[in-house]
PDB file of C-alpha atoms in Angstrom:
ATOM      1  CA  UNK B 380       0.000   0.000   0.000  1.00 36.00           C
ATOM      2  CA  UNK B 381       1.247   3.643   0.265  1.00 36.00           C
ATOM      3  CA  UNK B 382       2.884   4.968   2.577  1.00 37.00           C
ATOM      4  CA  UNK B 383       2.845   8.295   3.702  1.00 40.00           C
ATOM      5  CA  UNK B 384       6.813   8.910   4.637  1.00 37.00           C
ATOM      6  CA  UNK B 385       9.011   6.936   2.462  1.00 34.00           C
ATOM      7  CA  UNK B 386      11.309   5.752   5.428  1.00 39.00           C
ATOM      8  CA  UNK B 387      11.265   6.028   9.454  1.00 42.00           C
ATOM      9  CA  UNK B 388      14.503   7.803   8.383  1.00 42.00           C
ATOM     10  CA  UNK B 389      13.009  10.580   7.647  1.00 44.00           C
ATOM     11  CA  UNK B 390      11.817  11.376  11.122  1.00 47.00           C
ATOM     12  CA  UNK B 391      14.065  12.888  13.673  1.00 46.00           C
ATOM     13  CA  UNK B 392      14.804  10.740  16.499  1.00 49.00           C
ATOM     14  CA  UNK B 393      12.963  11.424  19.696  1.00 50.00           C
ATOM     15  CA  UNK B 394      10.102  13.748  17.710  1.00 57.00           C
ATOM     16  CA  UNK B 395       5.742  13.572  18.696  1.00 60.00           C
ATOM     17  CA  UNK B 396       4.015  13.282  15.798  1.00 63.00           C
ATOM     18  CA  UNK B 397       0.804  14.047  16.163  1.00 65.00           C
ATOM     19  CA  UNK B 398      -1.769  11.523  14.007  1.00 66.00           C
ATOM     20  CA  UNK B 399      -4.433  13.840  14.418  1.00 64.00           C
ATOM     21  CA  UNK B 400      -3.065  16.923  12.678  1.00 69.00           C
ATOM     22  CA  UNK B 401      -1.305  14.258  10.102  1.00 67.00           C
ATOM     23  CA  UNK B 402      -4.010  12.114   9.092  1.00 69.00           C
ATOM     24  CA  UNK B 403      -7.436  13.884  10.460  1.00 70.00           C
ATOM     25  CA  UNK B 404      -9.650  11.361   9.118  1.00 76.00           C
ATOM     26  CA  UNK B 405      -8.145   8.548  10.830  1.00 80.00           C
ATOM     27  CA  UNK B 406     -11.108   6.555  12.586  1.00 82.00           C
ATOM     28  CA  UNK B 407      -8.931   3.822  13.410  1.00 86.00           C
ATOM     29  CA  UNK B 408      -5.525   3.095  13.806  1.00 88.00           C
ATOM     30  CA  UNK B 409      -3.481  -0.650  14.095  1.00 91.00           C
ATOM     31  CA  UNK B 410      -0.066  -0.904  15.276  1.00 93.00           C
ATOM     32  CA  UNK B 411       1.692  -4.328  14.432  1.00 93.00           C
ATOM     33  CA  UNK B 412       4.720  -6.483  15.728  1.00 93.00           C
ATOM     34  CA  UNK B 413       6.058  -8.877  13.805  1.00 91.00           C
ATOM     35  CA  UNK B 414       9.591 -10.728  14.067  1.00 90.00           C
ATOM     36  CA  UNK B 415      10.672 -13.891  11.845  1.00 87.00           C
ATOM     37  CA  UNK B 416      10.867 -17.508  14.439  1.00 85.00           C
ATOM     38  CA  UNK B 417      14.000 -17.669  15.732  1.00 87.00           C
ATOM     39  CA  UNK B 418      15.322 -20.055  18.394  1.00 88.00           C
ATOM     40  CA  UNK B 419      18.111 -19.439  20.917  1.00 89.00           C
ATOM     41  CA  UNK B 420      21.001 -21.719  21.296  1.00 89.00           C
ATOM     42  CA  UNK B 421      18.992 -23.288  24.192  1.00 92.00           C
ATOM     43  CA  UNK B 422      16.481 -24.241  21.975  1.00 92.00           C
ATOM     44  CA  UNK B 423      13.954 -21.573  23.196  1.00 92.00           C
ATOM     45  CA  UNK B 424      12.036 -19.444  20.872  1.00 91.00           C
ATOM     46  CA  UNK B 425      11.743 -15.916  21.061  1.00 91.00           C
ATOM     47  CA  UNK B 426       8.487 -14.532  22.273  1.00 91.00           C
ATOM     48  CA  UNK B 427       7.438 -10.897  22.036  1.00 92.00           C
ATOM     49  CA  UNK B 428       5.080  -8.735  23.192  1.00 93.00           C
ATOM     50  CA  UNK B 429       3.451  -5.193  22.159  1.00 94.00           C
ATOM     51  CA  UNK B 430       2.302  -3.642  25.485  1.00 94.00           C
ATOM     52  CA  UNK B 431       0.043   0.030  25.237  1.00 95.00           C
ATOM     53  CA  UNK B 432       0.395   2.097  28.232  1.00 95.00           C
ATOM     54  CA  UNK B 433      -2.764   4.768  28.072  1.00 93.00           C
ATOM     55  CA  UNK B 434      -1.561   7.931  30.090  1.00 92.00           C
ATOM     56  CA  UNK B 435      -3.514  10.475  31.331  1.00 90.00           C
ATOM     57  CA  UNK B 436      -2.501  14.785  30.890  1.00 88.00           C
ATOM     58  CA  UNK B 437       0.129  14.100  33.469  1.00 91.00           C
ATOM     59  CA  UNK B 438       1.610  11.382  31.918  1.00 92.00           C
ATOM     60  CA  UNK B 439      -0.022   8.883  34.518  1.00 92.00           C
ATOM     61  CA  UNK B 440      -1.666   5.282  33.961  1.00 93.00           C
ATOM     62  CA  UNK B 441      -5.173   5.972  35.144  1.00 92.00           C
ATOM     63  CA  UNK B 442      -5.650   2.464  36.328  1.00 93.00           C
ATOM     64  CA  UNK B 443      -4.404  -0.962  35.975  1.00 94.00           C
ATOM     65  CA  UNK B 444      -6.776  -1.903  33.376  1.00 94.00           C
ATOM     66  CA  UNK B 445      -5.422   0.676  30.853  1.00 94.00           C
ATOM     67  CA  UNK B 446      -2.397  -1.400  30.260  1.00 94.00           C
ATOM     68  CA  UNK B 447      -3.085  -2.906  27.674  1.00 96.00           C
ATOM     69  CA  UNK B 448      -1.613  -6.490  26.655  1.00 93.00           C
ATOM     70  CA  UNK B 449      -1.943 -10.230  25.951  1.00 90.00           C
ATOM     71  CA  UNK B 450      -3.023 -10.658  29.580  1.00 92.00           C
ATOM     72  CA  UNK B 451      -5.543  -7.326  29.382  1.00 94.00           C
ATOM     73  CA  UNK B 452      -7.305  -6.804  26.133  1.00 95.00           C
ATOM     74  CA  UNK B 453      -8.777  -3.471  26.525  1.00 95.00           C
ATOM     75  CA  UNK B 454      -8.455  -0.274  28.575  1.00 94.00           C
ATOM     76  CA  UNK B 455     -11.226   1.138  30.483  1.00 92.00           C
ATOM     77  CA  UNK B 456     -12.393   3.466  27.679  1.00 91.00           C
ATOM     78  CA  UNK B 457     -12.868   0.589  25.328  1.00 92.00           C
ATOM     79  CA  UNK B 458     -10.720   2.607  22.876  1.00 92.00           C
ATOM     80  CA  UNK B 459      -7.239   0.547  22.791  1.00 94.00           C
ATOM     81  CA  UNK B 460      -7.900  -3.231  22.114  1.00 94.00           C
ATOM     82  CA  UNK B 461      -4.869  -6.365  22.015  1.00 93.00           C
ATOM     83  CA  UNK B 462      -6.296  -8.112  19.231  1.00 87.00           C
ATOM     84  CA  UNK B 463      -3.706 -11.064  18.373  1.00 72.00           C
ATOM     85  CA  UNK B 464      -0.582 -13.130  20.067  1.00 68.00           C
ATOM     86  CA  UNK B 465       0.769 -15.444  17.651  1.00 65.00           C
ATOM     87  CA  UNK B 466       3.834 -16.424  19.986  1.00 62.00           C
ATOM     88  CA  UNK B 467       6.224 -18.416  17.659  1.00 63.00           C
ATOM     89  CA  UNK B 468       6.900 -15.607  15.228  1.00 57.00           C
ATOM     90  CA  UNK B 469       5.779 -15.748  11.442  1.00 60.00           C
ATOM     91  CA  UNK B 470       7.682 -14.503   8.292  1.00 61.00           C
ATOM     92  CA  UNK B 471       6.921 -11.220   6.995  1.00 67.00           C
ATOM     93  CA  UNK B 472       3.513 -10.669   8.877  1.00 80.00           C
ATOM     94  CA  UNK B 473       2.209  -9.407  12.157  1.00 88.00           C
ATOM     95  CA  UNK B 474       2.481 -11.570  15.229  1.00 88.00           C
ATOM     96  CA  UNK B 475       0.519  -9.263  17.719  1.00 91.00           C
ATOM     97  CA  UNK B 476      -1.856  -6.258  16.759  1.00 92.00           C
ATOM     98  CA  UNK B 477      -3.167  -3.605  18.444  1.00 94.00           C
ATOM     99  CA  UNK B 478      -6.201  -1.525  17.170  1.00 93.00           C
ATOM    100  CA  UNK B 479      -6.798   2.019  18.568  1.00 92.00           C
ATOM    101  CA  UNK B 480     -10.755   3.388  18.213  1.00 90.00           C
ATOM    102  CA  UNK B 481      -9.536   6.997  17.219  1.00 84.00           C
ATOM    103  CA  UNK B 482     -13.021   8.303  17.403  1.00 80.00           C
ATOM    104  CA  UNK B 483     -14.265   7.392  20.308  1.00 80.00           C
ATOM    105  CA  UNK B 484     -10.637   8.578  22.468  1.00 79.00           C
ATOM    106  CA  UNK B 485     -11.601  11.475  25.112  1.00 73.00           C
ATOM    107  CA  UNK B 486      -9.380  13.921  26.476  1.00 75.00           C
ATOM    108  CA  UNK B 487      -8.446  11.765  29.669  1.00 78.00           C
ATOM    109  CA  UNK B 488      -6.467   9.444  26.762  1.00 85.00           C
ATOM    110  CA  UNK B 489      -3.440  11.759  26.348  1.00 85.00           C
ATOM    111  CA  UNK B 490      -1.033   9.810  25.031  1.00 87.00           C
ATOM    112  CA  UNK B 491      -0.389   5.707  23.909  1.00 90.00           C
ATOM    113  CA  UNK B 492       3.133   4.643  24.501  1.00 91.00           C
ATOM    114  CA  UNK B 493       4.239   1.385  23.346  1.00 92.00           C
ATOM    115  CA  UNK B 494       6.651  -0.893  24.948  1.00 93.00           C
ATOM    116  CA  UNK B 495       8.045  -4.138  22.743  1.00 93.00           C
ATOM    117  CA  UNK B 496       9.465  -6.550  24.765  1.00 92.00           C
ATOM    118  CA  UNK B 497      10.488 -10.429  24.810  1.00 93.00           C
ATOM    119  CA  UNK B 498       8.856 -12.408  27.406  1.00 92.00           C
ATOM    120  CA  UNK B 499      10.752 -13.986  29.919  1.00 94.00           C
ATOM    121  CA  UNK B 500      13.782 -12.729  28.229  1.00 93.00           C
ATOM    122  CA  UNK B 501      15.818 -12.641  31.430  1.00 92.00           C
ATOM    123  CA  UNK B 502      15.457 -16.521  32.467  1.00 94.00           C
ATOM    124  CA  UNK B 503      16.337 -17.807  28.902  1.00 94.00           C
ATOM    125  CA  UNK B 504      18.633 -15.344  28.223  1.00 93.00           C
ATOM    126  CA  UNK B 505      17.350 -13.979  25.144  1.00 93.00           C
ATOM    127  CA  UNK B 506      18.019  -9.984  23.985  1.00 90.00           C
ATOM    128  CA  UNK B 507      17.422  -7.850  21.104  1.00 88.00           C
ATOM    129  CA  UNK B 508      20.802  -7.820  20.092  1.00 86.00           C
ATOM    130  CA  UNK B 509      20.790 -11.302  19.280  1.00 88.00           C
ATOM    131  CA  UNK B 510      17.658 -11.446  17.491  1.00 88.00           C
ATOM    132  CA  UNK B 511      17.656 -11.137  12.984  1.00 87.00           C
ATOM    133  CA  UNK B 512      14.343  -9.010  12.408  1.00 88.00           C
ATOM    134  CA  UNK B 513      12.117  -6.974  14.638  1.00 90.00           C
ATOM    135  CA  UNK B 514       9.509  -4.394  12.972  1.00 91.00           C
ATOM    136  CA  UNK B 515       6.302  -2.349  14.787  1.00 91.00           C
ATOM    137  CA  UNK B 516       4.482  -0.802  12.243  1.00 90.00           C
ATOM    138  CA  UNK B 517       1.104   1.917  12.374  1.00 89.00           C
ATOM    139  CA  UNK B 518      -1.133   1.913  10.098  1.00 88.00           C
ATOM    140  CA  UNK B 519      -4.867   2.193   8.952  1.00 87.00           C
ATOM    141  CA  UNK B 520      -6.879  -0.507   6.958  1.00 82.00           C
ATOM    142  CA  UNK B 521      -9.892  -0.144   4.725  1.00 73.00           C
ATOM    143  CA  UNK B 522     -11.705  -3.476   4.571  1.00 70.00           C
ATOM    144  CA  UNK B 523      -8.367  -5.755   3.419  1.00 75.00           C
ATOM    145  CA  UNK B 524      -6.505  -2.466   2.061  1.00 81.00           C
ATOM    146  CA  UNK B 525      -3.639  -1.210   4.434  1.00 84.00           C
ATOM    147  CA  UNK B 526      -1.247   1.541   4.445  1.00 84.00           C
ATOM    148  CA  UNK B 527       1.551   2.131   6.386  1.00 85.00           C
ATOM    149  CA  UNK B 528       1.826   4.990   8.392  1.00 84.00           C
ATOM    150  CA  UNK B 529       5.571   4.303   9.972  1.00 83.00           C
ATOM    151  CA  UNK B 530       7.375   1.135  10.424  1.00 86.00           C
ATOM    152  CA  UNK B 531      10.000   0.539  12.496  1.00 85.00           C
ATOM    153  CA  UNK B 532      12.633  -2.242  11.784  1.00 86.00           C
ATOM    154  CA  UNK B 533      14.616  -2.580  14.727  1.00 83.00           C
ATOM    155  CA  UNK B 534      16.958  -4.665  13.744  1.00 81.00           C
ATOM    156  CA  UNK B 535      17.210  -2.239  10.096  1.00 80.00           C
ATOM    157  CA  UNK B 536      17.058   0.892  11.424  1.00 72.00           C
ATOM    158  CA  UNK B 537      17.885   1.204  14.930  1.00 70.00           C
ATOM    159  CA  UNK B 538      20.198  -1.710  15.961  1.00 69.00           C
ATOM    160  CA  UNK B 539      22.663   0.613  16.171  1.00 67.00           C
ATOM    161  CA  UNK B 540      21.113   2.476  18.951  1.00 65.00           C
ATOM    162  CA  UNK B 541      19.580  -1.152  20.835  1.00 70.00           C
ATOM    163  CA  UNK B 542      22.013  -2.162  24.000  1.00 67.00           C
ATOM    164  CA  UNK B 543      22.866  -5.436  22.963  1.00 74.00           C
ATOM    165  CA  UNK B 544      21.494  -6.729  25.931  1.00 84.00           C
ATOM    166  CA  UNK B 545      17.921  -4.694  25.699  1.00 86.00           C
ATOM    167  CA  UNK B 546      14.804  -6.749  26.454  1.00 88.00           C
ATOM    168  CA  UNK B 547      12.543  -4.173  25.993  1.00 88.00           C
ATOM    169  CA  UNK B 548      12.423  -0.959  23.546  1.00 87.00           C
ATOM    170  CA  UNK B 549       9.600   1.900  23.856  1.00 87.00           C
ATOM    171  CA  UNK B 550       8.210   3.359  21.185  1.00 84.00           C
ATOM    172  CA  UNK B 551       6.062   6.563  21.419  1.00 72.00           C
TER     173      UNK B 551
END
C-alpha cells in the first residue's frame, strides 16, 4: 500500500508526531509487531510482546486496566484493544496487533506509549541484540486495504542504537 513517509529515516529521532493533525480522518488506527521464528542456542524461541500504556494529561496510567496487553485486552475506555498473540513468530507478517478506536478517544487518553518486549527474556537469556528481524508498524486498513503509516525495523534501522542486551524498547 502507500505509505505516507518513504522511510522512518526521515523522522528525527525522539520527535511527537501528532496523528491527528497528520491524518485527520483517521477513525482507526493498528499498530503491528512482527519478528521472523527464531530459536536461541537453548532451543527456546523468542516470544514478544506489544504492550500500550494509556496515560492520562500528566503522563499517569489511570488504572491498571489501561495497560493494555496479551493478559488485558482493553483499557477502560474501550478505545485501545490487544487483538492477536501469535507467539512463535511468522515470516513477513504481524504476530501481535493492536487496534486504537480513534473516534471514540476522550481527552483523559493523552497519550499511547508502546513498549516491545520479549517475554521472559531474562530466564532464557534472550536480547534484542541477538535477534535477525524486529519491525512495529502503524497503520490504517480499509476493509483488506492497508497503508503504512511508519514502520520501524529494529533490527534495520535502529540496531545501532539497541544495547545489545535490551529486552525491551519503547516506542512513542
Amino acid at each position: 500500500g502507500s505509505t505516507l513517509f518513504p522511510s522512518i529515516d526521515a523522522l528525527p529521532m525522539c520527535d511527537m508526531v501528532d496523528l491527528g493533525e497528520l491524518c485527520p480522518s483517521l477513525v482507526r488506527l493498528w499498530v503491528g509487531l512482527g519478528w521472523e521464528k527464531q530459536i536461541d542456542i537453548d532451543g527456546d524461541p523468542y516470544d514478544l510482546d506489544v504492550l500500550a500504556f494509556c496515560l492520562d494529561e500528566g503522563m499517569r496510567l489511570p488504572t491498571k486496566k489501561d495497560f493494555v496487553y496479551h493478559g488485558n485486552k482493553q483499557n477502560t475506555l474501550k478505545t485501545v484493544h490487544h487483538r492477536d498473540d501469535f507467539f512463535q513468530g511468522l515470516p513477513q507478517q504481524d504476530n501481535e496487533t493492536l487496534m486504537l478506536e480513534l473516534e471514540h478517544m476522550r481527552e483523559e487518553l493523552h497519550e499511547v506509549v508502546f513498549v516491545v518486549l520479549i517475554r521472559e527474556a531474562r530466564i532464557k537469556g534472550q536480547s534484542f541484540g541477538q535477534m535477525n528481524s524486529c519491525y512495529l508498524r502503524v497503520y490504517d486498513k480499509f476493509n483488506s486495504r492497508q497503508r503504512n503509516l511508519f514502520k520501524f525495523d529494529f533490527m534495520k534501522n535502529f540496531r545501532h542504537l539497541i544495547d545489545g542486551e535490551a529486552t525491551a524498547i519503547e516506542v512513542g
